[in-house]
C-alpha positions as a printed NumPy array, in Angstrom:
array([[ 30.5  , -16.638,   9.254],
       [ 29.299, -13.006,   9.14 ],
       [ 29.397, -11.129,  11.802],
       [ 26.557,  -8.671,  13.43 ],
       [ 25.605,  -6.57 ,  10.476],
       [ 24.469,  -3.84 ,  12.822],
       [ 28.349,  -3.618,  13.342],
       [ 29.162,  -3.876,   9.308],
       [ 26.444,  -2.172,   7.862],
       [ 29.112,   1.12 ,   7.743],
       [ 31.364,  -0.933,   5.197],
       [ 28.842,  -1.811,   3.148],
       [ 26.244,   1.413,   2.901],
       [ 28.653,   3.957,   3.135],
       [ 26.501,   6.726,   4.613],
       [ 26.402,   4.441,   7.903],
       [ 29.402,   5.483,   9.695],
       [ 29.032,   7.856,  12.724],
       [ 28.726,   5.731,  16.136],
       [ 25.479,   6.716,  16.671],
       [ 24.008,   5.448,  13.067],
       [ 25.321,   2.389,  14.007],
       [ 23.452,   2.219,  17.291],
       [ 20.57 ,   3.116,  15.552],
       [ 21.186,   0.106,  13.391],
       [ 21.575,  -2.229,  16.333],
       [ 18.116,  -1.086,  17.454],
       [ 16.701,  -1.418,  13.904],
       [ 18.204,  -4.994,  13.497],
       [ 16.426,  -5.506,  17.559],
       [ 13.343,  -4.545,  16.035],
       [ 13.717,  -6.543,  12.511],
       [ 14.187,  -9.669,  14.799],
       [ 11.651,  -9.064,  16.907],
       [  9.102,  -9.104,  14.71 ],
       [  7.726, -12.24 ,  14.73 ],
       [  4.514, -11.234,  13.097],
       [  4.13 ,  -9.317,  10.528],
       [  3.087,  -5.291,  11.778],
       [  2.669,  -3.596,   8.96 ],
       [  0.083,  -4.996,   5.913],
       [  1.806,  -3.188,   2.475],
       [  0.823,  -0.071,   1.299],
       [ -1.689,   0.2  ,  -1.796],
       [  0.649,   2.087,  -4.355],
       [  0.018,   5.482,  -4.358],
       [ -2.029,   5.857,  -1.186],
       [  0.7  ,   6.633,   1.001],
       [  2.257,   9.893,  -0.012],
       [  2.517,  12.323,  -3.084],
       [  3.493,  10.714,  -6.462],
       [  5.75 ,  11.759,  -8.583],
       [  4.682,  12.695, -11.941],
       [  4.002,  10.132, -14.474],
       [  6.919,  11.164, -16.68 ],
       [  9.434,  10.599, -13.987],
       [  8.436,   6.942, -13.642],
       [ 10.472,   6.18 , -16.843],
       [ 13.636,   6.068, -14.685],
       [ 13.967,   3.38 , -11.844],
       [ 16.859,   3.126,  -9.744],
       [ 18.028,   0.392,  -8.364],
       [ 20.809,   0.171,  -5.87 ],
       [ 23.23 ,  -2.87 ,  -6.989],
       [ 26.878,  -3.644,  -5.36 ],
       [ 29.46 ,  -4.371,  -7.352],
       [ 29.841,  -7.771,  -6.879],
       [ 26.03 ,  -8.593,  -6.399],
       [ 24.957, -10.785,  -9.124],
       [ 22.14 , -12.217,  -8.326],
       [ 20.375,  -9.326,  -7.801],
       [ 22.236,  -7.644, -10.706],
       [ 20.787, -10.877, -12.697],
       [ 16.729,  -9.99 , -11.252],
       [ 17.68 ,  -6.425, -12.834],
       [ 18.169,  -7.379, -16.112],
       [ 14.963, -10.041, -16.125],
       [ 12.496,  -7.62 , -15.251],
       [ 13.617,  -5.661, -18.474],
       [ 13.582,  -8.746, -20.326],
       [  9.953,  -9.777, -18.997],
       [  8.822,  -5.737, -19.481],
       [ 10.162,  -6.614, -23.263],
       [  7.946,  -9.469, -22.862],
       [  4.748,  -7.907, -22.527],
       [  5.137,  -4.901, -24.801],
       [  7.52 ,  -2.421, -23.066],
       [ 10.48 ,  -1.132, -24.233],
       [ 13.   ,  -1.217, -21.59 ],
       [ 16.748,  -0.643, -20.897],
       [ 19.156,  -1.328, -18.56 ],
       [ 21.697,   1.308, -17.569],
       [ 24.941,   1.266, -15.61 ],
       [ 28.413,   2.97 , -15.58 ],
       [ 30.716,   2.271, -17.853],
       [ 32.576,   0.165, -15.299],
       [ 30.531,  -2.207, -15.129],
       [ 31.427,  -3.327, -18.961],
       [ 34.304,  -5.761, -17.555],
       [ 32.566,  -6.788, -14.993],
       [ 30.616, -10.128, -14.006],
       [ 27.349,  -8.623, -13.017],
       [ 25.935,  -8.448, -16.95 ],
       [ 25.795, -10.725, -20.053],
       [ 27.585,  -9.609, -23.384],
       [ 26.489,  -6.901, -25.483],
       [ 25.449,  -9.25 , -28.341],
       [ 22.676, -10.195, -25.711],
       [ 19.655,  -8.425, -26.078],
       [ 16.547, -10.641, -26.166],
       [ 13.588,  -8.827, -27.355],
       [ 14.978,  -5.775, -27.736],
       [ 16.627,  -5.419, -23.99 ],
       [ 19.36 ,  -4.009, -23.855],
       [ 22.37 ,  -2.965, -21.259],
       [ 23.389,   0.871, -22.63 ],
       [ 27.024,   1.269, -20.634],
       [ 27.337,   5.273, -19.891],
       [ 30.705,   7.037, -19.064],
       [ 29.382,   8.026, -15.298],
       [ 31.951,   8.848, -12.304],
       [ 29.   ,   9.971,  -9.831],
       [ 25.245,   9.998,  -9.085],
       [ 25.051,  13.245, -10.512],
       [ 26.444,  11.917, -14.572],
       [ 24.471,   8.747, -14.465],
       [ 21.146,  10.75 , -13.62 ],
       [ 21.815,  13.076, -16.56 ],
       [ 22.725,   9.921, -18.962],
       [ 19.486,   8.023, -17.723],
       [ 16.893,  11.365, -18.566],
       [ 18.696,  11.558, -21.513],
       [ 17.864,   7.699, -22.715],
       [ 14.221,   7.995, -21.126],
       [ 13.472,  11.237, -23.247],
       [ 10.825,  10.903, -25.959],
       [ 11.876,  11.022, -29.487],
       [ 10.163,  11.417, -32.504],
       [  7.285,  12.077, -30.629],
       [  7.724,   8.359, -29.207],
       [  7.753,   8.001, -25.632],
       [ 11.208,   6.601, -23.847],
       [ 12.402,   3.6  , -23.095],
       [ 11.759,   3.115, -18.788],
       [ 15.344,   2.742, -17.715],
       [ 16.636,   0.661, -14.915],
       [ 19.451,   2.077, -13.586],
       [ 22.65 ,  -0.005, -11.478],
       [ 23.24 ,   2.367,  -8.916],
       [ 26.38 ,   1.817,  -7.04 ],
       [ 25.21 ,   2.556,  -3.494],
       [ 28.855,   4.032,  -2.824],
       [ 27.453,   7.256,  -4.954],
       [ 24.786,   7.764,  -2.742],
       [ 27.124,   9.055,   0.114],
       [ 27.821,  12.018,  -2.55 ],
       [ 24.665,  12.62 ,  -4.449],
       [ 25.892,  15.914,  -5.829],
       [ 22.775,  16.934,  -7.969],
       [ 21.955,  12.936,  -8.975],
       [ 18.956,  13.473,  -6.222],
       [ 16.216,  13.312,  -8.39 ],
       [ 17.984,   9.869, -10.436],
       [ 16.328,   8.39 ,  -6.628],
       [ 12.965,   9.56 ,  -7.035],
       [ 11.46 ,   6.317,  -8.387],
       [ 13.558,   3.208,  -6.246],
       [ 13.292,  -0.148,  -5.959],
       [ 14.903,  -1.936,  -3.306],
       [ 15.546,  -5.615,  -3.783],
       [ 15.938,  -7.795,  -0.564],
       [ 15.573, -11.508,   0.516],
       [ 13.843, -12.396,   3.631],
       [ 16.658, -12.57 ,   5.578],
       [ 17.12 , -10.666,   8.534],
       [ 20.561,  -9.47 ,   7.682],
       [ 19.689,  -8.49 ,   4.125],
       [ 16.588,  -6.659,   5.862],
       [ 18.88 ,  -4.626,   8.26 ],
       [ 20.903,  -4.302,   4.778],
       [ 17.722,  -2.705,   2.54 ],
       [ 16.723,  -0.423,   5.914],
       [ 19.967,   0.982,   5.637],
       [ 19.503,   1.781,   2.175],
       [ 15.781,   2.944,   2.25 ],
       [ 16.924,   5.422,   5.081],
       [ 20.105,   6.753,   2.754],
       [ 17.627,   6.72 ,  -0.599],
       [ 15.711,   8.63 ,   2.033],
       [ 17.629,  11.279,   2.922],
       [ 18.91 ,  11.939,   0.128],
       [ 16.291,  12.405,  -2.067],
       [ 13.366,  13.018,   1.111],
       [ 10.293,  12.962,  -1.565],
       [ 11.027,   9.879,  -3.337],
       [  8.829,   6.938,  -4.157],
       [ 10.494,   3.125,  -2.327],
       [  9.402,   0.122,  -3.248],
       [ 10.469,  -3.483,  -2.605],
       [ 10.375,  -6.514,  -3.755],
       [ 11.213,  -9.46 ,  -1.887],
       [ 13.84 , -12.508,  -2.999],
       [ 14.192, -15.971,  -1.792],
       [ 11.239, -16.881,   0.257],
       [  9.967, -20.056,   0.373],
       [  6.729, -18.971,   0.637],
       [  4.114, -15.797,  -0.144],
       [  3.429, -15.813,   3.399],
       [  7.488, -15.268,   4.669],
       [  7.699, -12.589,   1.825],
       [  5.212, -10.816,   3.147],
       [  5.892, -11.401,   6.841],
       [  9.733, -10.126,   5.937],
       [  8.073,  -6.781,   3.846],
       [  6.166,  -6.19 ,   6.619],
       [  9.139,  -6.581,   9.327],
       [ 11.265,  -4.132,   6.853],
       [  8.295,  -1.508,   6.534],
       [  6.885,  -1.445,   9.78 ],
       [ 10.688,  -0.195,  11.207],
       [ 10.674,   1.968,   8.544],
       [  7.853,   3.647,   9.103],
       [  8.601,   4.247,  13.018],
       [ 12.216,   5.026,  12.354],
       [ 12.3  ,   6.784,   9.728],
       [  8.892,   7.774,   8.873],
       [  8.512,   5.873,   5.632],
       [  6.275,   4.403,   3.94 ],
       [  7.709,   1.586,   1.886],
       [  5.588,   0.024,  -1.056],
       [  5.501,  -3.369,  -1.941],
       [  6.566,  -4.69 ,  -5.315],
       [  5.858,  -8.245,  -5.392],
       [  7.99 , -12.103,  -4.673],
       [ 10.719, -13.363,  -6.994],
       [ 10.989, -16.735,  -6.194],
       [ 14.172, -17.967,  -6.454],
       [ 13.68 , -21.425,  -8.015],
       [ 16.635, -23.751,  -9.196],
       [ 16.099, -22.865, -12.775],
       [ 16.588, -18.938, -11.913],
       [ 20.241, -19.675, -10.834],
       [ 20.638, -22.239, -13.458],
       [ 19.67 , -19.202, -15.94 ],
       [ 22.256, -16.495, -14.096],
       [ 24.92 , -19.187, -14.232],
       [ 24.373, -19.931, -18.197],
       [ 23.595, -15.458, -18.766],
       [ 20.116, -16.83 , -20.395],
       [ 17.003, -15.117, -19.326],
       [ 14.609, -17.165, -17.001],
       [ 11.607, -15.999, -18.983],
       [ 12.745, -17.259, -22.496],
       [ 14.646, -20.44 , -21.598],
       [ 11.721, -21.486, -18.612],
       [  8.877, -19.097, -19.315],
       [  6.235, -21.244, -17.491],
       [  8.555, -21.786, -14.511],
       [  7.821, -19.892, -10.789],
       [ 10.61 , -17.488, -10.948],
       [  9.638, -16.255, -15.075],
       [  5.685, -15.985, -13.726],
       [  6.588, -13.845, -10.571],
       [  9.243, -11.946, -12.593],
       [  6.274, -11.156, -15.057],
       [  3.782, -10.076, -12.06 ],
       [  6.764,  -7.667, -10.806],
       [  7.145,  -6.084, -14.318],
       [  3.821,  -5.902, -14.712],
       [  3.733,  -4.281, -10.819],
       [  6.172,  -1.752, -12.421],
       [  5.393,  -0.553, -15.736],
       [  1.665,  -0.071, -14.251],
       [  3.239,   2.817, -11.779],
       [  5.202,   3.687, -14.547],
       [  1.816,   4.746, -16.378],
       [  2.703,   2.26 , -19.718],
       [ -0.152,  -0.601, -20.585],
       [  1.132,  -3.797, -21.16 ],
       [ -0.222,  -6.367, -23.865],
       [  0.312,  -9.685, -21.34 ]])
């Protein structure tokens, strides 16, 4: 059984260490729990703070463990379903990651996804290699770029800051995985103190628990660490979806009419919208 993650949470975000970020922690999971109700109603995109300029939302970063499939798996669907609706899009991540279990095979690219492996050590190489695949050529825009970010990197940002400026934070309802994306949100935050958070919310049952746990997440962001967190949408997390990440298939071309492809499609469509691109679905 897991333990406390209040008492964790410095193994697995690696900026959480000191004793007192860990109390902090405690009190943020006190306050996660507590809140039975949700306290916060999301934020409007763009009505909260500053944006970034349109340009810069061809890069989104995404912090992904190692070992995290599933969410590795939502990654590489949203490109699919941005393909899907007239985007070109790309995933990016370190060349590491080629041996690993988190991706399909590069003979899969449906639609014109792809998964472009880049020979990154740091934060600081796999921002450079990410501008350079979102740059316009030909006088065609880029590609927008997801980006696997190992959140290890983000203890040593070097100059990487600005890959963080556009982030999307991917989080199930639960209360530890809350505590979990807090964590993150607050390290995104400090690193990179201008840039743009969003979430989008995994494994609910229903629209109402997303949005109860979004609001639980942003509300202790916002008094803690003076955020304000955007919301990106619900991917359900039907048996089909797992029955796709267990086979490497994408959910929207082997069950396009299913829950998990439609709400995959509204996040995309969430997405490329604040990225400034029209889509033709």
């Amino acid at each position: 059984m897991p333990r406390d993650l209040a008492d964790v949470l410095h193994h697995l975000i690696p900026e959480v260490g000191p004793a007192t970020d860990r109390s902090e922690n405690r009190s943020a999971r006190a306050e996660i729990a507590a809140s039975a109700q949700p306290q916060l109603e999301p934020q409007a995109r763009g009505q909260a703070h500053a944006q970034p300029e349109v340009q810069a939302r061809r890069v989104l970063a995404l912090p992904v463990g190692e070992r995290d499939v599933v969410r590795a798996a939502f990654a590489w669907n949203l490109a699919i379903e941005m393909a899907r609706v007239g985007a070109r899009a790309t995933v990016v991540a370190p060349a590491s990651d080629r041996a690993s279990v988190l991706w399909p095979g590069d003979e899969v690219r449906p639609l014109g996804a792809e998964i472009t492996w880049v020979p990154a050590r740091n934060l600081s190489e796999l921002d450079e290699k990410a501008r350079e695949i979102a740059s316009p050529r030909s006088g065609a825009p880029g590609p927008i770029v997801l980006v696997r970010v190992p959140p290890r990197w983000l203890r040593d940002p070097g100059s990487g800051a600005g890959l963080l400026t556009w982030t999307l934070l991917l989080t199930s309802s639960e209360r530890h995985d809350l505590l979990e994306a807090y964590g993150l949100a607050k390290l995104v935050s400090r690193t990179a103190p201008t840039a743009h958070i969003g979430v989008t919310v995994h494994g609910a049952r229903r629209r109402g628990e997303a949005r109860q746990a979004f609001s639980r997440l942003a509300g202790v962001a916002s008094r803690r660490l003076g955020l304000t967190l955007d919301s990106y949408g619900l991917l359900v997390d039907d048996l089909q979806m797992y029955q796709a990440i267990v086979a490497k298939r994408p959910i929207g071309l082997v069950h396009p009419q299913s829950p998990a492809a439609r709400s995959l499609r509204d996040v995309a469509k969430l997405l490329l919208t604040d990225a400034g691109i029209d889509s033709d679905a």
